[in-house]
Amino acid sequence: MFVNKMKAFFNGFGGDHGSEFRRILGTIGREVSRYAVPLKRDGGPKILYGPSFCIYSPCYAHDAVFSAALRARGAEIIPIYCDRVQHTECNYYGGVWGGGEKFSANCRRCCRTSENLWKEAGLMPLPFSRYLDGKEIRRIDDRVASLPDDGWRTFSWNGLAFGQWARDILVNNYVVGDYRLIREHERLGRAHLRNLLIVHAAYERILYDVRPDRVVTNDSYYGMWAIMQKLCERRGIPFYSHWSGTRPGAWCYARNDASMNLDYGRAWPSFSSIPLTDARRATVEEWLAGRLSGKDMLIDTASLATHCNEEANLSKIREGKPTALLAANVIWDLAALNKQVVFGDMIEWIAETIAWFGSHPEYQLIVKPHPGEQHPSIPETEERVGTALRQRGVAIPGNVAVLTPRSAITIYRLLPLASAGLVHTTTVGFEMSARGIPVITTARSPYRGFGFTLDPVTREDYFETIDRVLQGEKMPERERQVDLAYKFILFQHFHYYTKIGIMDYKWGETPRLNVGSLADILAGRNRHLDYIVDSVMAGFPIVSEDRWPAES
């Protein structure tokens, strides 16, 4: 049933967007084409744009409107796209995300969608194939074929970690953390490596030919866009990535980084020193209250949904006994990938934590898998916490309760039981901190080191910290912890995830556009959009020591 939902989901994003949706975007494209002609004389920046993740309707709308806003301010936009030069599967389609026997049809549809996006905007996109030749492709094919078994995974060339990028795409496509769980992972890994090398070759020639002043792309965590970021860094070209983030109607951006790396380190010292006003404190408190019912989430994984119908067995948990609450991530998700600090991976962290509590019966542990592991709106995770622990033969002690992702209890109902929170990178970490619970991090979360969590770097330090917190010996100063956690929530959800006014959208639905003509995106109409567009035009950072998006 769920696979059929996903097929319908992706088919709906394949270029068959609603007629009204495309009519409005087409109108804006035609208007800006006429408006931008006299602006070319002013010599605005030349901006290479793409490849767009336009199979996702919000990205289609964003790129149509955002590129128009740049053109309306004098930029020359040169779009690029992949015109079916990759095979088997790719960063767009593969595995449970429209791969397998559907890949060829989805690849054609993706190509057509990219062409439509830019042609309806009055632009002629540059196809990758124009910058590739048969000799280059054969050389890449031969190089990949010559690698030993598993050699694709560690392959690097010219200082670029192609093998790591190939692995990350693969585990995301098949919703696992361990690529070895994927059938035919050797063949698929090599295919991804080959495709990334093809993309790299096209990018090198495009950058040489176009010589852009700026580059704007989809979020650059994954290989297809990470390659472009690295090439721009080497050439000194300001590079901007973007994504829809996790706040409905909002978008996020970063310069010379993946926007979803959520790196606020440069701004945090200045921002965190600004006192919280009563009004801003109330904003955060309202947000925290709304989380209990899934408010302000693209996909509601917080409230007790009807599919969460399995018994939450807490019979092992004794009232009044020091209790740690371990909140897990979805293992294959970008938020958890390659973020390890204390342990080798998320499952190793959970397994060793369970073992430690087994040898410390004076404490107890509740393990709460992420509800996104088995949520009907996204593919079911293959490598779930429960299945991974069983595969590793982890024994569950009498003082440890391991729940299921469909347990009929939310994380928020468990918070009153928690003397401490244990996290990898989950957002629950800063929510627990904001509610006064001491939180111990084990991975590179966006909030690690920001002053309101305990951040061990070794196993010994981690387990010692748990011991001391549960004994009440090592505790953050509560008022300061809550104050900083509130400020983090304010920065991430109300500044970084900025409401630029282009659209409102819900997961799996065509966005509802809030703009109807070019006039709606001209300078002065929306200060949040202006900030981002003006930053790109000037080559400024989005977030720095002394500047960041205004609260929205």
XYZ file of C-alpha atoms in Angstrom, residues 47-534:
488
model
C 24.365 33.430 -11.819
C 24.587 29.750 -12.691
C 21.406 28.138 -11.360
C 20.761 24.481 -10.690
C 20.352 21.661 -11.140
C 16.956 22.218 -9.561
C 15.227 19.535 -7.464
C 12.102 20.430 -9.382
C 10.450 16.995 -9.099
C 9.443 18.289 -5.645
C 6.720 20.882 -6.214
C 7.886 23.373 -3.554
C 11.356 23.388 -5.152
C 9.830 23.886 -8.597
C 7.898 26.909 -7.311
C 10.831 28.260 -5.316
C 13.291 28.097 -8.194
C 10.844 29.660 -10.650
C 10.114 32.576 -8.321
C 13.533 33.020 -6.697
C 15.336 33.086 -10.042
C 12.756 35.627 -11.251
C 13.435 37.809 -8.201
C 17.156 37.720 -8.993
C 16.517 38.621 -12.632
C 14.244 41.485 -11.578
C 17.205 42.954 -9.695
C 19.525 42.734 -12.689
C 21.055 39.251 -12.477
C 21.632 37.117 -15.550
C 20.367 33.587 -14.813
C 21.909 30.611 -16.617
C 20.130 27.386 -15.621
C 21.643 23.911 -15.967
C 20.060 20.478 -15.768
C 20.782 16.779 -16.121
C 19.377 15.492 -19.399
C 19.532 11.753 -18.697
C 23.308 11.304 -18.605
C 23.093 9.149 -15.446
C 21.951 5.530 -15.338
C 20.579 2.877 -12.934
C 19.568 5.414 -10.246
C 20.648 8.846 -9.095
C 20.355 11.562 -6.467
C 16.775 12.245 -7.576
C 15.329 8.774 -8.093
C 16.440 5.432 -6.722
C 15.525 2.639 -4.348
C 12.232 3.282 -2.560
C 12.157 6.796 -3.997
C 10.893 5.968 -7.481
C 13.772 3.690 -8.473
C 13.974 0.157 -9.823
C 11.772 -0.525 -12.813
C 10.338 2.992 -12.576
C 13.707 4.729 -12.870
C 13.787 5.135 -16.664
C 10.316 6.666 -16.824
C 11.027 8.898 -13.843
C 14.332 9.977 -15.380
C 12.537 11.069 -18.558
C 9.910 12.868 -16.513
C 12.547 14.623 -14.398
C 14.325 15.829 -17.532
C 11.072 17.130 -18.998
C 10.181 18.872 -15.728
C 13.535 20.675 -15.655
C 13.108 21.813 -19.245
C 9.572 23.054 -18.532
C 10.650 24.938 -15.424
C 13.205 27.033 -17.250
C 11.571 27.373 -20.658
C 8.362 28.639 -19.060
C 10.542 31.247 -17.333
C 11.790 32.383 -20.748
C 15.231 30.807 -20.300
C 17.155 28.156 -22.225
C 18.788 25.757 -19.750
C 22.154 24.196 -20.500
C 22.012 20.370 -20.623
C 24.833 18.321 -19.121
C 25.208 16.329 -22.337
C 26.450 19.407 -24.182
C 29.556 19.315 -21.978
C 30.281 15.584 -22.210
C 31.683 13.412 -24.974
C 31.828 9.676 -25.514
C 35.548 9.514 -24.851
C 35.180 11.125 -21.424
C 32.298 8.832 -20.487
C 34.228 5.705 -21.547
C 37.213 6.828 -19.497
C 34.990 7.185 -16.421
C 33.324 3.815 -17.047
C 36.734 2.137 -17.321
C 37.986 3.780 -14.134
C 34.978 2.574 -12.131
C 35.144 -0.929 -13.632
C 38.797 -1.277 -12.616
C 38.120 -0.744 -8.913
C 38.353 -3.748 -6.551
C 35.303 -4.976 -4.643
C 34.078 -2.258 -2.276
C 36.620 0.114 -3.809
C 33.832 2.429 -4.927
C 33.011 3.306 -1.302
C 36.401 4.845 -0.492
C 37.159 6.251 -3.935
C 38.394 9.832 -4.001
C 39.851 11.838 -6.823
C 41.369 15.287 -6.926
C 40.602 15.677 -3.225
C 36.882 14.969 -3.647
C 35.211 12.165 -1.656
C 33.151 10.617 -4.460
C 32.869 7.260 -2.683
C 31.444 8.826 0.467
C 28.902 10.756 -1.579
C 27.934 7.590 -3.465
C 27.385 5.735 -0.185
C 25.282 8.553 1.274
C 22.987 8.597 -1.760
C 22.684 4.813 -1.647
C 21.658 4.548 2.018
C 19.184 7.393 1.593
C 17.647 5.726 -1.458
C 17.163 2.453 0.422
C 16.359 3.930 3.874
C 19.101 2.131 5.815
C 22.200 3.241 7.700
C 24.412 0.302 6.687
C 24.856 0.061 2.913
C 25.714 -3.639 3.238
C 22.053 -4.364 3.994
C 21.143 -3.313 0.441
C 20.786 -6.048 -2.128
C 23.282 -5.542 -4.977
C 24.985 -2.733 -3.092
C 28.211 -3.315 -5.025
C 26.546 -2.772 -8.408
C 24.480 0.150 -7.162
C 27.400 1.800 -5.380
C 29.479 1.663 -8.545
C 26.587 3.127 -10.528
C 26.354 6.085 -8.158
C 30.113 6.605 -8.274
C 30.049 6.551 -12.063
C 27.165 9.029 -12.164
C 28.870 11.437 -9.786
C 32.039 11.375 -11.881
C 29.932 12.129 -14.971
C 28.289 15.049 -13.171
C 31.703 16.302 -12.035
C 33.030 16.264 -15.591
C 30.015 18.249 -16.809
C 30.342 20.787 -13.994
C 34.044 21.370 -14.673
C 33.344 22.280 -18.287
C 30.220 24.302 -17.500
C 32.082 26.427 -14.958
C 34.934 26.965 -17.414
C 32.541 27.915 -20.214
C 30.065 30.085 -18.270
C 32.471 31.639 -15.738
C 29.679 32.621 -13.340
C 29.894 35.241 -10.604
C 27.582 33.213 -8.333
C 26.084 29.723 -8.229
C 22.695 28.840 -6.698
C 21.619 25.213 -6.220
C 19.482 22.864 -4.224
C 20.826 21.903 -0.767
C 24.369 20.628 -1.198
C 24.672 17.902 1.422
C 24.314 15.139 -1.181
C 26.833 14.489 -3.912
C 25.176 15.928 -6.990
C 25.214 19.410 -5.428
C 28.150 18.925 -3.038
C 30.424 18.548 -6.064
C 29.353 21.941 -7.367
C 29.965 23.512 -3.961
C 33.508 22.113 -3.795
C 34.323 23.268 -7.324
C 33.025 26.761 -6.553
C 35.071 26.938 -3.349
C 38.224 26.147 -5.331
C 37.430 28.880 -7.828
C 36.416 31.478 -5.245
C 32.854 31.650 -6.597
C 30.212 32.460 -3.951
C 27.974 29.395 -3.762
C 24.437 29.384 -2.325
C 22.346 26.338 -1.470
C 18.742 26.226 -0.300
C 16.050 23.884 0.962
C 12.519 24.006 2.330
C 13.652 23.119 5.842
C 11.105 21.825 8.322
C 8.920 24.890 8.893
C 5.836 25.138 6.656
C 6.042 28.049 4.242
C 9.657 28.786 5.132
C 12.945 28.271 3.323
C 16.588 28.235 4.388
C 19.813 29.268 2.670
C 23.553 29.111 3.209
C 26.626 30.472 1.456
C 29.473 28.033 0.716
C 27.722 25.296 2.688
C 24.777 22.928 2.606
C 21.799 24.867 3.941
C 20.653 21.797 5.888
C 23.979 21.539 7.696
C 22.315 24.133 9.932
C 25.622 25.743 10.821
C 24.923 28.742 13.041
C 28.318 28.792 14.714
C 29.420 32.177 13.381
C 26.225 33.947 14.440
C 25.666 32.206 17.773
C 28.002 34.254 20.027
C 26.358 37.504 18.935
C 22.794 36.212 18.749
C 22.914 34.358 22.069
C 24.137 37.502 23.844
C 20.936 39.389 22.943
C 18.520 39.303 25.915
C 15.174 37.616 25.315
C 12.243 40.017 25.419
C 8.951 38.891 26.923
C 7.431 38.846 23.451
C 10.146 36.622 22.004
C 9.995 34.309 25.008
C 6.243 34.006 24.439
C 6.897 33.155 20.774
C 9.096 30.228 21.793
C 6.674 29.058 24.475
C 3.845 29.034 21.946
C 6.045 27.050 19.554
C 6.916 24.512 22.261
C 3.250 24.095 23.155
C 2.367 23.581 19.502
C 4.917 20.798 19.112
C 2.789 18.536 21.292
C 0.179 18.426 18.520
C 2.567 18.518 15.559
C 1.969 22.193 14.826
C 4.506 23.887 12.544
C 5.792 20.547 11.197
C 5.830 19.545 7.528
C 5.193 15.933 8.565
C 3.544 15.505 11.950
C 5.711 13.022 13.838
C 4.867 14.474 17.246
C 1.181 13.905 17.942
C -0.298 10.465 18.522
C -1.398 9.434 15.018
C -3.798 6.589 14.268
C -0.987 4.387 12.931
C 0.720 4.545 16.348
C -1.381 1.733 17.771
C 1.165 -0.592 19.381
C 1.331 -0.945 23.141
C 3.928 1.271 24.812
C 5.258 -1.279 27.278
C 6.732 0.651 30.189
C 6.155 -2.080 32.765
C 9.900 -2.196 33.506
C 10.047 1.469 34.462
C 9.814 2.190 38.179
C 8.477 5.483 39.496
C 11.062 7.617 41.260
C 14.090 5.792 39.863
C 16.642 7.956 37.956
C 15.669 7.589 34.307
C 17.351 8.493 31.031
C 15.272 8.995 27.888
C 17.132 8.110 24.674
C 15.544 9.763 21.618
C 16.770 8.275 18.339
C 16.976 9.713 14.830
C 15.896 8.064 11.595
C 19.224 6.427 10.771
C 19.307 7.119 7.016
C 18.179 10.730 7.230
C 20.498 13.610 6.417
C 20.202 14.818 10.024
C 21.962 11.658 11.268
C 24.357 10.811 8.421
C 28.092 11.236 9.092
C 27.505 13.111 12.347
C 29.326 10.633 14.624
C 31.497 11.937 17.466
C 31.463 9.476 20.371
C 30.377 6.264 18.606
C 30.772 4.712 15.166
C 27.094 5.083 14.290
C 23.696 5.586 15.866
C 22.956 1.890 16.435
C 26.326 1.341 18.109
C 25.527 4.241 20.432
C 22.153 2.766 21.379
C 23.535 -0.772 21.820
C 26.392 0.335 24.065
C 24.108 2.607 26.077
C 21.729 -0.305 26.695
C 24.663 -2.473 27.806
C 25.883 0.227 30.207
C 22.475 0.518 31.832
C 22.407 -3.273 32.135
C 25.455 -3.023 34.389
C 23.946 -0.111 36.352
C 20.658 -1.427 37.753
C 20.340 1.628 40.002
C 19.212 3.555 36.903
C 16.748 2.878 34.091
C 16.539 3.716 30.389
C 13.706 4.299 27.922
C 14.665 3.999 24.233
C 12.251 5.890 21.963
C 12.765 5.231 18.228
C 11.842 8.059 15.889
C 8.198 7.759 14.736
C 9.408 8.567 11.219
C 10.788 5.014 10.994
C 7.272 3.795 10.228
C 5.278 6.851 9.208
C 2.722 6.493 6.386
C 3.883 9.709 4.671
C 7.429 8.463 3.933
C 8.995 5.107 3.034
C 9.296 2.658 5.906
C 12.825 2.529 7.304
C 14.469 -0.838 6.660
C 17.128 -0.487 9.359
C 14.978 0.428 12.349
C 16.279 0.623 15.905
C 14.453 -2.520 17.001
C 15.445 -4.638 13.998
C 19.065 -3.466 14.132
C 19.366 -4.325 17.829
C 17.956 -7.798 17.193
C 20.323 -8.343 14.254
C 23.262 -7.473 16.509
C 22.033 -9.810 19.224
C 21.654 -7.042 21.796
C 20.090 -8.332 25.020
C 17.604 -5.963 26.651
C 18.167 -5.773 30.437
C 15.373 -5.619 32.982
C 15.869 -1.898 33.581
C 15.632 -0.920 29.900
C 12.416 -0.394 27.905
C 12.781 -0.314 24.114
C 9.641 1.063 22.481
C 8.616 0.729 18.839
C 8.175 3.570 16.327
C 4.435 2.831 16.384
C 4.153 2.855 20.165
C 0.960 4.516 21.341
C 2.828 7.164 23.285
C 4.508 10.388 22.188
C 7.945 11.565 23.218
C 6.281 14.423 25.084
C 4.365 12.089 27.394
C 7.705 10.512 28.322
C 9.425 13.774 29.261
C 8.052 13.884 32.840
C 9.800 10.540 33.462
C 13.197 11.779 32.285
C 16.011 12.769 34.632
C 18.265 13.154 31.559
C 17.965 13.133 27.775
C 20.374 11.193 25.544
C 20.466 12.242 21.886
C 22.300 11.777 18.596
C 21.166 14.888 16.675
C 17.367 14.936 17.040
C 15.422 18.182 17.526
C 13.989 16.632 20.688
C 17.373 17.448 22.232
C 16.918 21.203 22.275
C 13.242 20.794 23.159
C 14.199 18.825 26.279
C 16.792 21.469 27.141
C 14.148 24.172 26.783
C 11.977 22.251 29.231
C 14.780 22.114 31.783
C 15.923 18.509 31.265
C 19.722 17.977 31.152
C 20.676 16.708 27.673
C 23.777 14.718 26.705
C 24.731 14.766 23.008
C 26.784 12.106 21.209
C 26.983 13.485 17.660
C 27.369 16.741 15.726
C 23.909 18.148 16.206
C 23.333 21.791 15.173
C 23.112 22.709 18.858
C 26.109 20.777 20.202
C 28.544 23.128 21.919
C 26.049 25.986 22.160
C 26.100 26.033 25.955
C 22.857 24.293 26.894
C 23.832 20.629 26.471
C 26.534 18.346 27.871
C 28.831 17.295 25.029
C 31.240 14.419 25.764
C 33.811 13.426 23.138
C 34.769 9.923 24.321
C 32.868 6.853 25.479
C 34.386 7.134 28.939
C 33.328 10.765 29.226
C 29.843 9.921 27.911
C 29.127 7.176 30.431
C 30.683 9.153 33.273
C 28.445 12.097 32.355
C 25.331 9.887 32.420
C 26.343 8.536 35.812
C 26.951 11.962 37.313
C 23.778 13.505 35.853
C 21.571 10.669 37.108
C 23.200 11.035 40.525
C 22.484 14.763 40.405
C 26.171 15.686 40.580
C 26.739 17.192 37.113
C 23.911 19.452 36.065
C 23.831 22.501 33.777
C 22.691 25.718 35.433
C 18.973 25.421 34.690
C 18.085 29.058 34.062
C 21.002 29.527 31.666
C 20.255 26.222 29.925
C 16.628 27.169 29.294
C 17.538 30.697 28.183
C 20.053 29.453 25.604
C 17.744 26.693 24.370
C 14.979 29.251 23.867
C 17.371 31.426 21.880
C 18.392 28.475 19.730
C 14.758 27.697 18.915
C 14.170 31.341 18.084
C 17.191 31.494 15.791
C 16.592 28.228 13.948
C 12.839 28.304 13.504
C 12.117 32.026 13.247
C 15.280 33.457 11.675
C 17.101 30.745 9.718
C 13.901 29.096 8.455
C 12.732 32.335 6.912
C 9.244 32.985 5.542
C 10.007 34.546 2.195
C 6.330 34.703 1.246
C 6.451 32.672 -1.972
C 4.095 29.868 -0.981
C 2.416 27.757 1.659
C 2.683 24.015 1.295
C 1.916 20.687 2.910
C 3.826 17.467 2.382
C 2.691 15.701 -0.793
C 0.476 18.529 -2.055
C 0.956 21.145 -4.750
C 1.956 24.408 -3.042
C -0.478 27.275 -2.723
C 1.297 30.264 -4.235
C 1.197 33.594 -2.409
C 2.499 35.482 -5.435
C 0.581 36.088 -8.634
C 2.731 38.443 -10.665
C 6.174 39.979 -10.900
C 5.014 42.933 -8.803
C 4.734 40.621 -5.791
C 8.456 39.818 -5.758
C 9.988 43.187 -6.589
C 12.255 44.857 -4.045
C 10.345 46.224 -1.075
C 7.424 43.793 -1.181
C 8.795 41.231 1.282
C 11.789 42.119 3.449
C 12.610 38.468 4.152
C 12.821 37.670 0.439
C 14.739 40.921 -0.095
C 17.364 39.910 2.470
C 18.112 36.598 0.755
C 18.019 37.958 -2.804
C 20.146 40.976 -1.922
